[in-house]
GROMACS .gro file of C-alpha atoms in nm:
model
  252
    1MET     CA    1   0.931   0.864   0.622
    2ILE     CA    2   1.093   0.501   0.455
    3LYS     CA    3   1.376   0.416   0.405
    4LEU     CA    4   1.449  -0.009   0.303
    5ASP     CA    5   1.880  -0.053   0.300
    6SER     CA    6   1.946  -0.316   0.095
    7VAL     CA    7   1.670  -0.547   0.149
    8ASN     CA    8   1.630  -0.938   0.063
    9LYS     CA    9   1.345  -1.171   0.037
   10TYR     CA   10   1.332  -1.543   0.020
   11PHE     CA   11   1.019  -1.797  -0.041
   12GLY     CA   12   1.227  -2.088   0.029
   13SER     CA   13   1.534  -2.111  -0.161
   14HIS     CA   14   1.334  -1.820  -0.389
   15HIS     CA   15   1.543  -1.525  -0.425
   16VAL     CA   16   1.227  -1.237  -0.493
   17LEU     CA   17   1.339  -0.919  -0.346
   18LYS     CA   18   1.770  -0.873  -0.444
   19ASP     CA   19   1.930  -0.610  -0.298
   20VAL     CA   20   1.659  -0.356  -0.315
   21SER     CA   21   1.707  -0.005  -0.114
   22LEU     CA   22   1.424   0.278  -0.109
   23THR     CA   23   1.367   0.585   0.036
   24VAL     CA   24   1.026   0.778   0.054
   25ALA     CA   25   1.022   1.087   0.192
   26PRO     CA   26   0.696   1.240   0.330
   27GLY     CA   27   0.382   1.295   0.166
   28GLU     CA   28   0.597   1.183  -0.148
   29VAL     CA   29   0.450   0.909  -0.325
   30VAL     CA   30   0.609   0.680  -0.497
   31VAL     CA   31   0.448   0.446  -0.802
   32ILE     CA   32   0.590   0.137  -0.863
   33ILE     CA   33   0.526  -0.044  -1.170
   34GLY     CA   34   0.700  -0.360  -1.309
   35PRO     CA   35   0.579  -0.675  -1.500
   36SER     CA   36   0.386  -0.987  -1.279
   37GLY     CA   37   0.636  -1.151  -1.036
   38SER     CA   38   0.874  -0.882  -1.034
   39GLY     CA   39   0.849  -0.842  -0.667
   40LYS     CA   40   0.632  -0.568  -0.609
   41SER     CA   41   0.350  -0.644  -0.372
   42THR     CA   42   0.568  -0.842  -0.128
   43LEU     CA   43   0.835  -0.535  -0.149
   44LEU     CA   44   0.493  -0.400   0.013
   45ARG     CA   45   0.443  -0.636   0.237
   46CYS     CA   46   0.819  -0.641   0.354
   47ILE     CA   47   0.751  -0.243   0.456
   48ASN     CA   48   0.369  -0.349   0.625
   49TYR     CA   49   0.626  -0.654   0.765
   50LEU     CA   50   0.360  -0.870   0.666
   51GLU     CA   51   0.683  -1.054   0.518
   52GLU     CA   52   0.988  -1.107   0.760
   53ILE     CA   53   1.288  -0.987   0.533
   54GLN     CA   54   1.633  -1.234   0.577
   55LYS     CA   55   1.888  -0.916   0.508
   56GLY     CA   56   1.847  -0.522   0.539
   57ARG     CA   57   1.701  -0.341   0.690
   58ILE     CA   58   1.374  -0.119   0.676
   59ALA     CA   59   1.252   0.189   0.879
   60ILE     CA   60   1.001   0.403   0.955
   61GLU     CA   61   0.994   0.751   1.036
   62GLY     CA   62   1.392   0.641   1.176
   63ARG     CA   63   1.267   0.339   1.296
   64PRO     CA   64   1.367   0.014   1.244
   65ILE     CA   65   1.095  -0.238   1.182
   66GLY     CA   66   1.144  -0.603   1.199
   67LEU     CA   67   1.489  -0.698   1.188
   68ILE     CA   68   1.714  -0.525   1.438
   69GLU     CA   69   2.016  -0.510   1.545
   70LYS     CA   70   2.094  -0.677   1.895
   71ASN     CA   71   2.449  -0.785   2.010
   72GLY     CA   72   2.586  -0.723   1.702
   73LYS     CA   73   2.349  -0.954   1.489
   74PRO     CA   74   1.988  -0.922   1.341
   75THR     CA   75   1.682  -1.018   1.597
   76ASP     CA   76   1.332  -1.036   1.515
   77MET     CA   77   1.188  -0.678   1.720
   78PRO     CA   78   0.903  -0.777   1.968
   79GLN     CA   79   0.556  -0.851   1.849
   80LYS     CA   80   0.383  -0.613   1.985
   81ASP     CA   81   0.689  -0.325   1.878
   82ILE     CA   82   0.563  -0.444   1.508
   83ASN     CA   83   0.238  -0.391   1.598
   84ALA     CA   84   0.254  -0.095   1.710
   85MET     CA   85   0.488   0.017   1.440
   86ARG     CA   86   0.220  -0.106   1.199
   87ALA     CA   87  -0.057   0.100   1.318
   88GLN     CA   88   0.118   0.381   1.163
   89VAL     CA   89   0.138   0.179   0.760
   90GLY     CA   90  -0.265   0.173   0.673
   91MET     CA   91  -0.290  -0.094   0.387
   92VAL     CA   92  -0.528  -0.151   0.073
   93PHE     CA   93  -0.517  -0.464  -0.050
   94GLN     CA   94  -0.652  -0.595  -0.439
   95ASN     CA   95  -0.949  -0.802  -0.222
   96PHE     CA   96  -1.050  -0.562  -0.038
   97ASN     CA   97  -1.061  -0.824   0.262
   98LEU     CA   98  -1.395  -0.668   0.437
   99PHE     CA   99  -1.522  -0.879   0.682
  100PRO     CA  100  -1.895  -1.000   0.496
  101HIS     CA  101  -2.049  -1.004   0.798
  102LYS     CA  102  -1.978  -0.728   0.959
  103THR     CA  103  -2.105  -0.394   0.836
  104VAL     CA  104  -1.946  -0.145   0.637
  105GLU     CA  105  -1.975   0.009   0.974
  106GLU     CA  106  -1.878  -0.172   1.184
  107ASN     CA  107  -1.610  -0.280   0.935
  108ILE     CA  108  -1.435   0.024   0.995
  109ILE     CA  109  -1.498   0.110   1.364
  110MET     CA  110  -1.360  -0.221   1.481
  111ALA     CA  111  -0.984  -0.096   1.498
  112LEU     CA  112  -1.039   0.183   1.665
  113ILE     CA  113  -1.226   0.038   1.958
  114THR     CA  114  -1.027  -0.270   1.977
  115ILE     CA  115  -0.690  -0.078   1.910
  116LYS     CA  116  -0.771   0.286   1.954
  117LYS     CA  117  -0.966   0.242   2.254
  118LEU     CA  118  -1.252   0.419   2.149
  119LYS     CA  119  -1.573   0.460   2.245
  120LYS     CA  120  -1.815   0.326   2.055
  121GLN     CA  121  -1.967   0.717   1.932
  122GLU     CA  122  -1.667   0.890   1.866
  123ALA     CA  123  -1.573   0.544   1.675
  124LEU     CA  124  -1.884   0.541   1.444
  125GLU     CA  125  -1.823   0.928   1.425
  126GLU     CA  126  -1.454   0.884   1.260
  127ALA     CA  127  -1.627   0.609   1.043
  128HIS     CA  128  -1.946   0.844   0.926
  129HIS     CA  129  -1.674   1.104   0.857
  130LEU     CA  130  -1.424   0.914   0.627
  131LEU     CA  131  -1.716   0.743   0.481
  132LYS     CA  132  -1.875   1.093   0.403
  133LYS     CA  133  -1.485   1.107   0.225
  134VAL     CA  134  -1.512   0.819  -0.004
  135GLY     CA  135  -1.839   0.900  -0.085
  136LEU     CA  136  -2.024   0.629   0.101
  137LEU     CA  137  -2.222   0.737   0.388
  138ASP     CA  138  -2.529   0.614   0.267
  139LYS     CA  139  -2.359   0.287   0.284
  140ALA     CA  140  -2.278   0.283   0.617
  141LYS     CA  141  -2.538   0.031   0.737
  142ALA     CA  142  -2.516  -0.207   0.392
  143PHE     CA  143  -2.293  -0.533   0.430
  144PRO     CA  144  -1.988  -0.581   0.193
  145ASP     CA  145  -2.219  -0.797  -0.051
  146ASN     CA  146  -2.470  -0.570  -0.114
  147LEU     CA  147  -2.149  -0.310  -0.287
  148SER     CA  148  -1.972  -0.298  -0.586
  149GLY     CA  149  -1.623  -0.391  -0.589
  150GLY     CA  150  -1.549  -0.013  -0.605
  151GLN     CA  151  -1.727   0.075  -0.335
  152LYS     CA  152  -1.586  -0.227  -0.163
  153GLN     CA  153  -1.199  -0.083  -0.257
  154ARG     CA  154  -1.355   0.291  -0.094
  155VAL     CA  155  -1.444   0.089   0.213
  156ALA     CA  156  -1.116  -0.023   0.290
  157ILE     CA  157  -0.966   0.267   0.197
  158ALA     CA  158  -1.155   0.461   0.459
  159ARG     CA  159  -1.074   0.176   0.709
  160ALA     CA  160  -0.719   0.188   0.684
  161LEU     CA  161  -0.745   0.610   0.740
  162ALA     CA  162  -0.919   0.557   1.050
  163MET     CA  163  -0.577   0.471   1.252
  164LYS     CA  164  -0.428   0.817   1.098
  165PRO     CA  165  -0.219   0.618   0.895
  166LYS     CA  166   0.149   0.823   0.857
  167VAL     CA  167   0.197   0.585   0.513
  168MET     CA  168  -0.025   0.455   0.268
  169LEU     CA  169   0.026   0.096   0.090
  170PHE     CA  170  -0.203   0.048  -0.233
  171ASP     CA  171  -0.085  -0.346  -0.375
  172GLU     CA  172  -0.270  -0.302  -0.713
  173PRO     CA  173  -0.602  -0.162  -0.566
  174THR     CA  174  -0.798  -0.182  -0.901
  175SER     CA  175  -0.668  -0.477  -1.046
  176ALA     CA  176  -0.957  -0.691  -0.923
  177LEU     CA  177  -1.276  -0.431  -1.021
  178ASP     CA  178  -1.471  -0.369  -1.359
  179PRO     CA  179  -1.281  -0.086  -1.589
  180GLU     CA  180  -1.565   0.103  -1.512
  181LEU     CA  181  -1.548   0.120  -1.145
  182VAL     CA  182  -1.186   0.191  -1.175
  183GLY     CA  183  -1.221   0.574  -1.211
  184GLU     CA  184  -1.401   0.614  -0.834
  185VAL     CA  185  -1.117   0.424  -0.647
  186LEU     CA  186  -0.848   0.626  -0.857
  187SER     CA  187  -1.000   0.987  -0.731
  188VAL     CA  188  -0.962   0.902  -0.374
  189MET     CA  189  -0.650   0.781  -0.402
  190LYS     CA  190  -0.627   1.162  -0.634
  191GLU     CA  191  -0.784   1.313  -0.322
  192LEU     CA  192  -0.516   1.175  -0.066
  193ALA     CA  193  -0.219   1.187  -0.254
  194GLY     CA  194  -0.327   1.622  -0.280
  195GLU     CA  195  -0.376   1.624   0.080
  196GLY     CA  196  -0.022   1.529   0.152
  197MET     CA  197  -0.044   1.218   0.239
  198THR     CA  198   0.306   0.956   0.155
  199MET     CA  199   0.245   0.665  -0.070
  200VAL     CA  200   0.348   0.371  -0.194
  201VAL     CA  201   0.160   0.221  -0.461
  202VAL     CA  202   0.182  -0.046  -0.680
  203THR     CA  203  -0.030  -0.031  -0.996
  204HIS     CA  204  -0.109  -0.172  -1.363
  205GLU     CA  205  -0.240   0.239  -1.370
  206MET     CA  206  -0.032   0.405  -1.587
  207GLY     CA  207  -0.238   0.782  -1.672
  208PHE     CA  208  -0.263   0.728  -1.211
  209ALA     CA  209   0.176   0.694  -1.248
  210ARG     CA  210   0.182   0.987  -1.507
  211GLU     CA  211  -0.093   1.213  -1.356
  212VAL     CA  212  -0.014   1.122  -0.958
  213ALA     CA  213   0.336   0.998  -0.906
  214HIS     CA  214   0.612   1.263  -0.765
  215ARG     CA  215   0.847   0.932  -0.861
  216VAL     CA  216   0.827   0.612  -1.059
  217VAL     CA  217   1.024   0.315  -0.938
  218VAL     CA  218   1.026   0.045  -1.159
  219MET     CA  219   1.121  -0.372  -1.063
  220ASP     CA  220   1.218  -0.671  -1.241
  221ASP     CA  221   1.316  -0.997  -1.140
  222GLY     CA  222   1.361  -0.866  -0.795
  223LYS     CA  223   1.492  -0.569  -0.850
  224LEU     CA  224   1.525  -0.194  -0.848
  225ILE     CA  225   1.615  -0.138  -1.145
  226GLU     CA  226   1.509   0.230  -1.294
  227GLU     CA  227   1.384   0.512  -1.084
  228GLY     CA  228   1.273   0.908  -1.137
  229SER     CA  229   1.035   1.154  -1.226
  230PRO     CA  230   0.688   1.008  -1.423
  231ALA     CA  231   0.813   1.235  -1.725
  232LYS     CA  232   1.171   1.070  -1.729
  233ILE     CA  233   1.035   0.744  -1.691
  234PHE     CA  234   0.792   0.680  -1.949
  235PHE     CA  235   0.923   0.927  -2.250
  236ASP     CA  236   1.311   0.854  -2.170
  237PRO     CA  237   1.359   0.556  -1.940
  238ASP     CA  238   1.765   0.468  -1.947
  239ASN     CA  239   1.710   0.084  -1.874
  240PRO     CA  240   1.591  -0.131  -2.191
  241ARG     CA  241   1.359  -0.386  -1.981
  242THR     CA  242   1.178  -0.030  -1.898
  243ARG     CA  243   1.118   0.076  -2.253
  244SER     CA  244   1.043  -0.271  -2.381
  245PHE     CA  245   0.795  -0.309  -2.025
  246LEU     CA  246   0.605  -0.023  -2.075
  247LYS     CA  247   0.607  -0.056  -2.445
  248LYS     CA  248   0.389  -0.347  -2.408
  249VAL     CA  249   0.183  -0.260  -2.096
  250LEU     CA  250   0.150   0.120  -2.326
  251GLU     CA  251  -0.015  -0.106  -2.635
  252HIS     CA  252  -0.285  -0.236  -2.453
   0.00000   0.00000   0.00000
């Protein structure tokens, strides 16, 4: 479903991603962990091509996104093609990114009407179906400012699902939430995983990683340093950097 080959990303002279290669199979849940500043969020943004890469190749379902070969040289693909690919990849950010002046249902139907060209009534029916799925149908007419952080994040998940993506990317979706609200978001994500959604999740929630991930990927200093099953990574990691990171994280 997703394939990264030797992806490199720079911010100026800062080398953020260093020859990262990763494959995600259809229906697989891959959780990316690692210390802050290791490149996890940047990697997600590159998969969706919200960040351009300088070297390497990213493909979704075998089709390249972003950099493509043209006359033997790496070239940026046309923006309309990037947008078409991006529509297949849902992304949930840590800070919700909801429009505060729109109601919950309006936040969800905007893309359905403007991009999918659905009629308003069809879009509303789809929005209500998704709000029911995330347990928020009763908040359809509410504005984001009247919701808790956990409710906002569940709306953000519903909005991403509205485009019927083939892949869902989650960038630390619970890091901005109060601890008692984390569970309601994770339960929605667990349900999605159970339905076979292909997911790549950057998170500090180690319990979620152990319970839901098919594979855990560890990043450090822009590199993918280790990957394996949750049992392997959490109980028998090979890399000393993985061991020291988990020791610090699991002690808290």
